[in-house]
Coordinates of C-alpha atoms and ligand atoms in Angstrom, one line a residue:
Chain A
M480 CA 27.2 83.3 93.8
E481 CA 27.9 81.3 90.7
E482 CA 25.3 78.6 90.3
N483 CA 25.0 76.0 87.7
R484 CA 21.6 76.5 86.3
S485 CA 20.1 74.9 83.3
D486 CA 17.7 76.7 81.0
L487 CA 14.4 77.5 82.5
Y488 CA 12.7 78.4 79.2
H489 CA 12.2 75.2 77.3
P490 CA 10.8 75.8 73.8
L491 CA 7.7 73.8 74.7
L492 CA 7.2 75.9 77.9
L493 CA 7.3 79.0 75.8
E494 CA 4.9 77.5 73.3
Y495 CA 2.4 76.8 76.2
N496 CA 2.9 80.4 77.3
R497 CA 2.3 81.8 73.9
A498 CA -0.7 79.6 73.1
P499 CA -2.0 78.1 76.3
E500 CA -4.4 75.1 76.0
H501 CA -7.7 75.0 77.8
Y502 CA -7.5 78.7 78.2
E503 CA -11.1 79.8 78.6
K504 CA -13.3 81.6 81.1
R505 CA -16.2 79.4 82.1
P506 CA -18.2 81.1 84.9
E507 CA -20.8 78.3 84.7
A508 CA -18.3 75.6 85.8
T509 CA -19.2 73.6 88.9
V510 CA -15.9 74.3 90.7
I511 CA -14.2 77.7 90.4
L512 CA -10.9 78.2 92.2
E513 CA -8.6 81.2 92.4
A514 CA -4.9 80.5 92.0
S515 CA -3.1 83.7 93.0
N516 CA 0.3 84.7 94.3
P517 CA 0.0 88.1 95.9
L518 CA 3.8 88.4 96.0
C519 CA 4.1 88.6 92.2
G520 CA 0.6 89.4 91.1
D521 CA 0.0 86.2 89.2
K522 CA -3.7 85.4 89.2
F523 CA -5.5 82.6 87.5
V524 CA -9.0 81.2 87.8
L525 CA -9.4 77.5 87.4
Y526 CA -12.8 76.2 86.1
L527 CA -13.6 72.6 86.6
D528 CA -16.7 70.5 85.9
V529 CA -16.7 67.5 88.3
E530 CA -19.2 64.8 87.6
N531 CA -19.4 61.5 89.5
G532 CA -15.8 61.9 90.7
V533 CA -14.5 62.7 87.3
V534 CA -13.2 66.1 86.0
V535 CA -15.1 66.1 82.7
R536 CA -13.9 69.6 81.7
A537 CA -11.1 71.8 82.9
S538 CA -10.0 75.3 81.8
F539 CA -8.2 78.3 83.2
Y540 CA -7.9 82.0 82.6
G541 CA -5.9 84.9 84.0
H542 CA -2.4 86.4 83.9
G543 CA 1.0 85.4 85.1
C544 CA 4.5 84.7 84.1
A545 CA 5.5 82.2 81.4
V546 CA 6.2 79.5 83.9
S547 CA 3.0 79.8 85.8
K548 CA 0.9 80.0 82.7
A549 CA 2.6 77.0 81.0
S550 CA 2.2 74.9 84.1
A551 CA -1.5 75.8 84.5
S552 CA -2.0 74.9 80.9
V553 CA -0.3 71.5 81.3
L554 CA -2.3 70.8 84.4
M555 CA -5.6 71.5 82.6
R556 CA -4.7 69.2 79.8
K557 CA -3.7 66.4 82.1
I558 CA -6.7 66.5 84.3
Q559 CA -9.6 66.8 81.8
G560 CA -11.4 63.5 81.6
R561 CA -9.6 61.9 84.6
P562 CA -11.0 60.7 87.9
V563 CA -10.2 62.8 91.0
A564 CA -8.3 59.9 92.6
E565 CA -5.9 59.7 89.7
I566 CA -5.6 63.5 89.6
R567 CA -4.6 63.6 93.2
L568 CA -1.8 61.2 92.5
L569 CA -0.7 63.2 89.5
L570 CA -0.6 66.4 91.7
A571 CA 1.6 64.6 94.3
V572 CA 4.0 63.3 91.7
F573 CA 4.4 66.7 90.0
L574 CA 4.8 68.6 93.3
Q575 CA 7.3 66.2 94.6
L576 CA 9.3 66.2 91.4
L577 CA 9.7 70.0 91.7
C578 CA 9.9 70.6 95.4
D579 CA 11.9 67.7 96.6
T580 CA 15.3 68.3 95.1
S581 CA 16.8 65.2 96.8
A582 CA 14.5 63.0 94.7
A583 CA 15.6 61.8 91.3
A584 CA 15.0 64.3 88.5
V585 CA 13.2 61.8 86.4
A586 CA 10.0 63.0 84.8
P587 CA 7.3 60.6 83.8
D588 CA 6.6 62.4 80.5
A589 CA 7.7 65.2 78.2
D590 CA 5.2 67.7 79.7
F591 CA 6.6 67.2 83.2
A592 CA 10.1 67.2 81.9
I593 CA 9.9 70.8 80.7
F594 CA 9.5 71.9 84.4
L595 CA 12.5 70.0 85.7
P596 CA 14.8 73.1 85.5
V597 CA 12.6 74.8 88.0
R598 CA 14.4 72.6 90.6
Q599 CA 17.4 74.9 90.1
Y600 CA 15.3 78.1 90.3
Q601 CA 13.9 78.0 93.8
E602 CA 12.7 81.6 93.5
R603 CA 10.5 80.5 90.6
L604 CA 9.1 77.3 92.3
G605 CA 6.0 79.1 93.3
C606 CA 5.3 80.0 89.7
A607 CA 5.5 76.4 88.5
T608 CA 3.4 75.0 91.3
L609 CA 0.8 77.8 91.6
A610 CA -2.2 76.1 89.8
W611 CA -1.1 72.6 91.0
E612 CA -0.9 73.7 94.7
T613 CA -4.3 75.4 94.4
L614 CA -5.9 72.3 93.1
D615 CA -4.1 70.1 95.7
Q616 CA -5.4 72.3 98.5
F617 CA -8.9 72.1 97.1
F618 CA -8.9 68.3 97.0
R619 CA -7.4 68.1 100.5
K620 CA -10.3 70.1 101.8
N621 CA -13.1 68.5 99.8
Chain B
M846 CA 31.9 115.4 88.9
F847 CA 32.9 111.9 89.8
D848 CA 33.8 108.9 87.6
A849 CA 31.3 106.1 88.2
L850 CA 33.6 103.4 86.7
Q851 CA 36.4 104.4 89.1
L852 CA 34.0 104.5 92.1
R853 CA 32.9 100.9 91.4
K854 CA 36.3 99.8 92.5
E855 CA 35.6 101.2 96.0
F856 CA 32.7 98.8 96.5
P857 CA 34.1 95.4 97.5
L858 CA 31.2 93.4 96.3
L859 CA 31.2 95.0 92.8
D860 CA 34.9 94.8 92.7
G861 CA 34.7 91.1 93.5
Y862 CA 32.2 90.5 90.7
P863 CA 33.5 92.5 87.7
D864 CA 30.8 91.2 85.4
L865 CA 27.9 91.9 87.7
V866 CA 25.6 94.8 86.7
F867 CA 23.7 95.7 89.8
L868 CA 20.6 97.7 88.9
D869 CA 18.5 97.1 92.0
N870 CA 19.7 100.0 94.0
A871 CA 16.3 101.2 94.9
A872 CA 15.9 98.1 97.0
T873 CA 19.3 98.4 98.6
T874 CA 22.7 99.8 97.5
Q875 CA 26.1 98.1 97.8
K876 CA 28.3 99.1 100.6
H877 CA 31.3 101.4 100.3
Q878 CA 34.6 100.1 101.5
T879 CA 34.9 102.8 104.2
V880 CA 31.5 101.7 105.5
I881 CA 32.6 98.1 105.8
E882 CA 35.9 99.3 107.4
A883 CA 34.1 101.6 109.9
E884 CA 31.9 98.7 111.1
R885 CA 34.9 96.5 111.5
R886 CA 36.8 99.3 113.3
F887 CA 33.9 99.7 115.7
Y888 CA 33.9 96.1 116.7
T889 CA 37.7 95.9 116.8
H890 CA 38.4 99.1 118.7
Q891 CA 35.3 100.8 120.1
N892 CA 32.7 98.2 121.1
A893 CA 31.0 99.1 124.3
N894 CA 27.4 100.2 125.1
V895 CA 26.6 103.9 124.8
H896 CA 25.2 106.4 127.3
R897 CA 25.6 104.1 130.3
A898 CA 29.1 103.4 131.4
V899 CA 31.8 105.9 132.4
Y900 CA 34.9 104.0 131.5
P901 CA 36.9 105.3 128.5
L902 CA 35.9 102.7 126.0
A903 CA 32.2 103.4 126.5
A904 CA 32.8 107.1 126.4
A905 CA 34.5 106.6 123.0
A906 CA 31.6 104.6 121.7
T907 CA 29.2 107.3 122.8
V908 CA 31.3 109.9 121.1
A909 CA 31.2 107.9 117.9
Y910 CA 27.5 107.4 118.1
E911 CA 26.7 111.1 118.8
R912 CA 29.2 112.1 116.1
T913 CA 27.0 110.4 113.4
R914 CA 23.9 112.2 114.9
E915 CA 25.7 115.5 114.5
Q916 CA 26.7 114.5 110.9
L917 CA 23.1 113.8 110.1
R918 CA 22.0 117.1 111.6
A919 CA 24.4 118.8 109.2
F920 CA 23.5 116.5 106.3
L921 CA 19.8 117.6 106.6
N922 CA 20.5 121.1 107.8
A923 CA 18.4 120.4 110.9
R924 CA 18.5 123.0 113.6
Y925 CA 19.3 120.6 116.5
A926 CA 21.0 117.3 116.8
A927 CA 18.2 116.3 119.2
E928 CA 15.9 116.3 116.1
I929 CA 17.7 113.2 114.7
I930 CA 16.4 109.9 116.0
F931 CA 18.0 106.6 115.1
T932 CA 15.5 103.8 114.2
S933 CA 15.8 100.5 112.6
G934 CA 14.8 101.9 109.2
A935 CA 12.4 104.2 107.3
T936 CA 9.6 101.8 108.0
A937 CA 10.2 101.9 111.8
A938 CA 10.5 105.7 111.6
I939 CA 7.1 106.0 109.9
N940 CA 5.5 103.6 112.4
L941 CA 7.0 105.7 115.3
V942 CA 5.2 108.8 114.0
A943 CA 2.0 106.9 113.3
H944 CA 2.0 105.5 116.8
S945 CA 3.3 108.4 118.8
F946 CA 2.2 111.5 116.9
G947 CA -0.7 110.0 115.0
P948 CA -3.2 109.2 117.7
E949 CA -2.9 112.6 119.5
R950 CA -3.2 114.4 116.2
L951 CA -6.3 112.6 114.8
Q952 CA -9.9 112.8 116.0
A953 CA -12.7 110.7 114.6
G954 CA -13.7 112.2 111.2
D955 CA -10.2 113.8 110.6
A956 CA -8.3 112.7 107.5
V957 CA -4.7 111.6 106.6
L958 CA -3.6 112.4 103.0
V959 CA -1.1 110.2 101.1
S960 CA -0.4 110.0 97.4
A961 CA -1.2 107.1 95.1
M962 CA 2.6 106.4 94.6
E963 CA 3.4 105.5 98.2
H964 CA 5.5 102.5 99.2
H965 CA 3.5 100.2 101.5
A966 CA 5.7 101.5 104.3
N967 CA 4.2 104.9 103.9
L968 CA 0.7 103.6 103.3
V969 CA -0.2 100.8 105.7
P970 CA 0.8 102.5 108.9
W971 CA -1.6 105.4 108.0
Q972 CA -4.3 103.1 106.8
Q973 CA -4.2 101.2 110.1
L974 CA -4.0 104.4 112.2
C975 CA -7.1 105.7 110.4
R976 CA -8.9 102.5 111.2
R977 CA -8.0 102.8 114.9
R978 CA -9.0 106.5 115.1
Q979 CA -12.0 106.3 112.8
A980 CA -10.3 108.8 110.5
R981 CA -10.3 108.8 106.8
L982 CA -7.4 108.0 104.5
L983 CA -7.4 110.1 101.4
V984 CA -5.3 109.2 98.4
A985 CA -4.1 112.0 96.1
P986 CA -4.2 110.8 92.5
L987 CA -1.5 111.0 89.8
S988 CA -1.7 112.6 86.5
P989 CA -1.2 110.4 83.4
G990 CA 2.6 110.9 83.2
G991 CA 3.1 109.7 86.7
A992 CA 3.5 113.0 88.5
L993 CA 1.4 113.9 91.5
D994 CA -1.8 115.7 90.4
D995 CA -1.2 118.8 92.5
L996 CA -4.7 120.3 91.9
A997 CA -6.3 117.2 93.2
F998 CA -3.9 117.2 96.1
E999 CA -5.0 120.7 96.9
R1000 CA -8.6 119.8 96.5
C1001 CA -8.2 117.1 99.1
L1002 CA -6.8 119.7 101.5
T1003 CA -9.6 122.2 100.9
E1004 CA -12.5 119.7 101.0
H1005 CA -11.5 117.5 104.0
P1006 CA -10.2 118.1 107.5
V1007 CA -6.7 116.8 106.7
R1008 CA -4.5 116.8 109.8
L1009 CA -1.5 114.9 108.4
V1010 CA 0.1 114.5 105.0
A1011 CA 2.5 111.6 104.3
L1012 CA 4.2 111.9 101.0
T1013 CA 7.2 110.4 99.3
Q1014 CA 9.9 112.7 98.0
A1015 CA 10.8 110.2 95.2
S1016 CA 8.7 107.3 94.0
N1017 CA 10.4 103.9 94.1
V1018 CA 8.4 102.7 91.1
L1019 CA 8.1 105.7 88.8
G1020 CA 11.2 107.7 89.8
T1021 CA 9.0 110.8 90.1
I1022 CA 10.3 113.5 92.3
N1023 CA 7.5 115.4 94.1
P1024 CA 7.8 119.1 94.8
V1025 CA 7.7 118.5 98.5
R1026 CA 8.6 122.0 99.5
E1027 CA 5.6 123.5 97.7
L1028 CA 3.2 120.7 98.8
A1029 CA 4.3 121.0 102.4
A1030 CA 3.7 124.8 102.3
L1031 CA 0.2 124.0 100.9
A1032 CA -0.5 121.4 103.6
H1033 CA 0.7 123.7 106.4
R1034 CA -1.7 126.4 105.1
H1035 CA -4.5 124.0 105.7
G1036 CA -3.3 123.1 109.1
A1037 CA -1.8 119.6 108.3
A1038 CA 1.5 118.3 109.6
V1039 CA 3.8 116.8 106.9
L1040 CA 5.9 113.6 106.9
V1041 CA 8.3 113.2 104.0
D1042 CA 9.4 109.7 103.0
A1043 CA 12.9 110.4 101.8
A1044 CA 13.9 106.7 101.4
Q1045 CA 14.5 107.1 97.7
S1046 CA 15.9 110.6 97.8
A1047 CA 18.2 110.9 100.8
A1048 CA 21.2 109.5 98.9
G1049 CA 20.2 111.1 95.6
M1050 CA 19.7 114.8 96.1
P1051 CA 20.5 117.5 98.6
I1052 CA 17.9 117.7 101.4
D1053 CA 17.4 120.7 103.7
V1054 CA 14.6 120.0 106.2
Q1055 CA 14.3 123.7 107.1
D1056 CA 13.9 124.8 103.6
L1057 CA 11.4 122.0 102.9
D1058 CA 9.7 122.8 106.2
A1059 CA 9.0 119.1 106.8
D1060 CA 7.7 118.3 110.2
F1061 CA 9.0 114.8 109.9
L1062 CA 11.4 113.2 107.4
V1063 CA 12.5 109.5 107.3
F1064 CA 15.0 107.4 105.4
S1065 CA 17.1 104.2 105.6
A1066 CA 20.9 103.9 105.8
H1067 CA 21.0 100.8 103.6
K1068 CA 19.8 102.7 100.5
M1069 CA 22.6 105.2 101.0
Y1070 CA 25.6 102.9 100.8
G1071 CA 25.4 102.4 104.5
P1072 CA 24.4 99.4 106.8
T1073 CA 21.1 97.6 107.0
G1074 CA 18.9 97.7 110.0
L1075 CA 19.3 101.4 110.6
G1076 CA 17.3 104.5 109.7
V1077 CA 16.5 108.0 110.7
L1078 CA 13.6 110.0 111.9
Y1079 CA 14.0 113.7 111.7
G1080 CA 11.3 115.6 113.6
K1081 CA 10.8 119.2 114.5
K1082 CA 12.0 119.7 118.1
H1083 CA 8.7 121.2 119.4
L1084 CA 6.8 118.2 118.0
L1085 CA 9.2 115.6 119.4
D1086 CA 9.1 117.4 122.8
E1087 CA 5.3 116.9 123.0
M1088 CA 5.1 113.4 121.6
P1089 CA 4.9 110.4 123.9
P1090 CA 7.4 107.7 123.5
W1091 CA 6.5 104.8 121.2
Q1092 CA 8.6 102.0 122.8
T1093 CA 9.7 102.2 126.4
G1094 CA 12.6 100.5 128.3
G1095 CA 16.2 101.3 128.9
E1096 CA 18.2 104.2 127.4
M1097 CA 15.2 106.4 127.2
I1098 CA 14.5 107.3 130.8
R1099 CA 15.6 110.0 133.2
E1100 CA 14.3 108.4 136.4
V1101 CA 12.4 105.2 137.1
S1102 CA 10.6 104.0 140.2
F1103 CA 8.3 101.0 140.4
G1104 CA 5.3 103.2 140.0
H1105 CA 6.5 105.9 137.7
T1106 CA 8.9 106.9 134.9
E1107 CA 10.2 110.2 133.9
F1108 CA 11.3 110.0 130.3
A1109 CA 14.5 111.5 128.9
P1110 CA 14.1 114.3 126.4
P1111 CA 14.4 113.6 122.7
P1112 CA 16.3 112.0 121.0
Q1113 CA 16.7 109.4 123.8
K1114 CA 13.0 109.4 124.5
F1115 CA 12.5 107.6 121.2
E1116 CA 15.6 105.3 121.3
A1117 CA 14.6 102.6 123.8
G1118 CA 17.0 99.8 124.1
T1119 CA 20.5 99.3 122.8
P1120 CA 20.7 100.8 119.3
N1121 CA 22.6 99.5 116.3
L1122 CA 25.9 101.0 117.5
A1123 CA 28.2 99.6 114.8
G1124 CA 25.7 100.5 112.1
V1125 CA 25.6 104.1 113.3
A1126 CA 29.4 104.3 113.3
A1127 CA 29.4 102.8 109.8
F1128 CA 26.6 105.1 108.6
G1129 CA 28.9 108.0 109.5
A1130 CA 31.3 106.8 106.9
A1131 CA 28.5 106.6 104.3
L1132 CA 27.5 110.2 105.0
D1133 CA 31.2 111.3 104.6
F1134 CA 31.3 109.4 101.3
L1135 CA 28.0 111.1 100.0
T1136 CA 29.1 114.5 101.2
A1137 CA 32.5 114.2 99.5
L1138 CA 30.9 113.3 96.2
G1139 CA 28.4 116.1 96.6
R1140 CA 24.7 115.4 96.4
E1141 CA 24.1 117.9 93.6
N1142 CA 26.6 115.9 91.6
I1143 CA 24.9 112.7 92.5
A1144 CA 21.5 114.1 91.5
L1145 CA 22.9 115.1 88.1
H1146 CA 24.5 111.7 87.6
L1147 CA 21.3 109.8 88.4
R1148 CA 19.2 112.0 86.2
A1149 CA 21.6 111.7 83.3
L1150 CA 21.7 108.0 83.6
R1151 CA 17.9 107.7 83.7
D1152 CA 17.6 109.9 80.6
Y1153 CA 20.2 107.8 78.8
A1154 CA 18.6 104.6 79.9
A1155 CA 15.1 105.8 78.8
G1156 CA 16.6 106.6 75.3
E1157 CA 18.3 103.2 75.0
L1158 CA 15.3 101.1 76.3
A1159 CA 12.7 103.0 74.3
R1160 CA 14.3 101.6 71.1
I1161 CA 13.4 98.0 72.2
P1162 CA 10.3 96.9 70.3
G1163 CA 7.2 96.4 72.5
L1164 CA 8.8 98.1 75.5
T1165 CA 6.9 100.9 77.3
L1166 CA 8.5 103.1 79.9
I1167 CA 6.3 103.6 83.0
G1168 CA 6.5 107.1 84.5
R1169 CA 7.3 110.2 82.5
A1170 CA 7.2 112.9 85.2
P1171 CA 9.2 116.0 84.5
E1172 CA 11.4 115.6 87.6
T1173 CA 12.9 112.1 88.2
T1174 CA 15.6 110.3 90.0
G1175 CA 17.6 107.2 88.9
I1176 CA 14.7 104.8 88.8
L1177 CA 13.2 103.5 85.6
S1178 CA 10.2 101.1 85.4
F1179 CA 9.2 99.5 82.2
A1180 CA 6.8 96.9 80.8
V1181 CA 7.2 94.7 77.7
D1182 CA 4.1 93.6 75.7
G1183 CA 3.2 90.0 76.3
V1184 CA 6.2 89.4 78.6
H1185 CA 5.9 89.0 82.3
P1186 CA 8.5 91.0 84.3
H1187 CA 9.5 87.9 86.3
D1188 CA 10.5 86.1 83.2
L1189 CA 12.6 89.0 82.1
S1190 CA 14.2 89.3 85.5
T1191 CA 15.2 85.6 85.5
L1192 CA 16.7 85.8 82.1
L1193 CA 18.6 89.0 82.9
G1194 CA 19.8 87.4 86.1
E1195 CA 21.5 84.7 84.1
Q1196 CA 23.4 87.4 82.3
Q1197 CA 24.5 88.9 85.6
L1198 CA 22.1 91.7 85.3
C1199 CA 20.2 92.4 88.6
I1200 CA 17.0 94.2 88.1
R1201 CA 13.8 94.0 90.1
A1202 CA 10.4 92.7 88.9
G1203 CA 7.1 92.9 90.6
H1204 CA 5.0 95.5 92.4
H1205 CA 7.9 97.0 94.4
C1206 CA 5.8 97.2 97.6
A1207 CA 3.4 99.5 95.9
Q1208 CA 0.6 97.1 95.0
P1209 CA -2.2 99.8 94.8
L1210 CA -0.2 101.9 92.4
L1211 CA 0.5 98.9 90.1
E1212 CA -3.3 98.1 90.1
L1213 CA -3.9 101.7 89.2
L1214 CA -1.5 101.6 86.4
G1215 CA -3.3 98.5 85.1
L1216 CA -0.1 96.4 85.6
P1217 CA -1.2 93.8 88.2
G1218 CA 1.8 91.7 87.3
G1219 CA 4.1 94.6 88.2
T1220 CA 6.9 96.2 86.2
A1221 CA 10.5 95.5 85.6
R1222 CA 12.6 98.2 87.3
A1223 CA 16.2 99.3 86.8
S1224 CA 17.5 101.6 89.5
F1225 CA 20.8 103.4 89.5
A1226 CA 23.5 104.4 91.9
V1227 CA 26.7 106.4 92.0
Y1228 CA 28.7 103.4 90.6
T1229 CA 26.3 102.9 87.7
A1230 CA 27.8 104.0 84.3
E1231 CA 26.6 104.1 80.7
P1232 CA 28.1 100.7 79.8
D1233 CA 25.9 99.1 82.5
V1234 CA 22.9 100.6 80.7
R1235 CA 24.1 99.3 77.4
R1236 CA 24.5 95.8 78.9
L1237 CA 20.9 96.1 80.2
A1238 CA 19.6 97.0 76.7
E1239 CA 21.5 94.1 75.1
G1240 CA 20.5 91.7 77.9
L1241 CA 16.8 92.7 77.3
L1242 CA 17.0 92.1 73.6
R1243 CA 18.5 88.7 74.3
A1244 CA 15.9 87.8 76.9
L1245 CA 13.2 88.8 74.5
R1246 CA 14.6 86.7 71.7
I1247 CA 14.4 83.7 74.0
L1248 CA 10.9 84.5 75.3
R1249 CA 9.5 85.3 71.9
A1250 CA 11.0 82.4 70.1
V1251 CA 8.5 80.2 68.3
P1252 CA 9.6 76.6 68.2
Ligands
LIG262 C1 9.8 105.0 99.0 C2 10.2 104.0 100.1 N1 9.7 104.2 101.3 C3 10.0 103.4 102.3 C4 10.8 102.3 102.1 C5 11.0 101.3 103.2 O1 12.4 101.3 103.6 P1 12.9 100.2 104.6 O2 12.4 98.8 104.1 O3 14.4 100.3 104.6 O4 12.3 100.5 106.0 C6 11.3 102.0 100.8 C7 12.1 100.8 100.6 O5 12.0 100.2 99.5 C8 10.9 102.9 99.8 O6 11.4 102.7 98.5

């Protein structure tokens, strides 16, 4: 039963939870996605304005645990202003980093690094990937 | 009275993890050493199929199986052992009633009444039955403290053709104990049959089905220090006699030809296939354990712990207790301002404190309470003692220091 787990709650993660960035309801956005996990009740709405293949504005709103909220916040910050093709790559990198525990635990930047401990918390993986998975699904279908 | 700290030593898992504080007993309890031993003994000395063969080993297995049934009859003060049916759990027992009794009982336009505090297991089967029968599912609301609103309950019975009431005896979220005896009498006066979900009460208080006058009552062995994959349906004999079987096959027949089957009488009629024999034998040991402790004593112990925990936790800044009904069992839900229950549960888990976070299979109730993210829930057992509660309070303070830290 004993597991060697490192600290899930990085100070930066808690800061994103306390004061999320891009945290704003925007019903007028061109793309509106619901990111929800019925198992734990987490529910966020993602608001994206996509113009000529570029996400010019991104925000989210809703409720969830510290991990899901921080990860949605990081996602919004990273995708605003970026072309969809780049975002798809970013999503793949993040999801692989967290889900594939056989891959090296090397994060490309500090924002990704705060989620590395999730690799040791399989029961919280769904929290960290909620917004990212939702966006990934959307791009796969559209 | 018994000594919870001493009892802990009789539970091999807890004894093996001395620092573990297990407060998720509403989900499942740990297993008493006599339960584990009885299961081992069954496989080592008694294993053979029941009700079929005539050699001595099989006869002994049948005797062990029927012995537990008789124990359950006495445990519930049922009139006949044939009123005790083994199922795979409370969920299966409710589904049995919904599929066997439900369709014959309900006409289009009739209603089934449940409460707003039901576990999904005592909600979804009725919801689906109502859909199939074009009947209405009514939900009796709660009063603000988390007790059932008995006036609204009665109004449902007066204003609608309610044919069946399905009600939990103790809420797995709020800890509320419902006055099932009075509510059953009320339901009967309006011509409704009553199913009592005793999943959270069977190990925590004395139950007398004749006194309650329940038509059906269900529970699971695994929440009673017994094995998983086993539960009980109690049903009044005259109802069981009339009900068609739910599942058919071996063990439940009297005579079969290719064109026709004559079913065995209850309880066999509802026990198709080979049952959980070792589980039933082990459950007998759990019932002996509960009876030896005394369920009145257990009820007092759980109530005292809940009151103690409520006092300790209420001192934590920003913490709100969910559920303040006058009668409660050892279940305590709470919410903390600005903190998601899953984050609490993870941080408590690291301190070897096992609590539950989420909607506890009662999603509509949590929506109603305005807590879509769910609650954190501590639930107690015979081996829970006051030091465990103090560890919880300290653990919570520590978790909150981490979560609320500003870098
Ligand atoms: C009130 C209540 N009813 C029914 C059930 C379902 O029990 P089982 O999953 O053992 O069938 C539970 C289990 O959590 C419960 O708490």
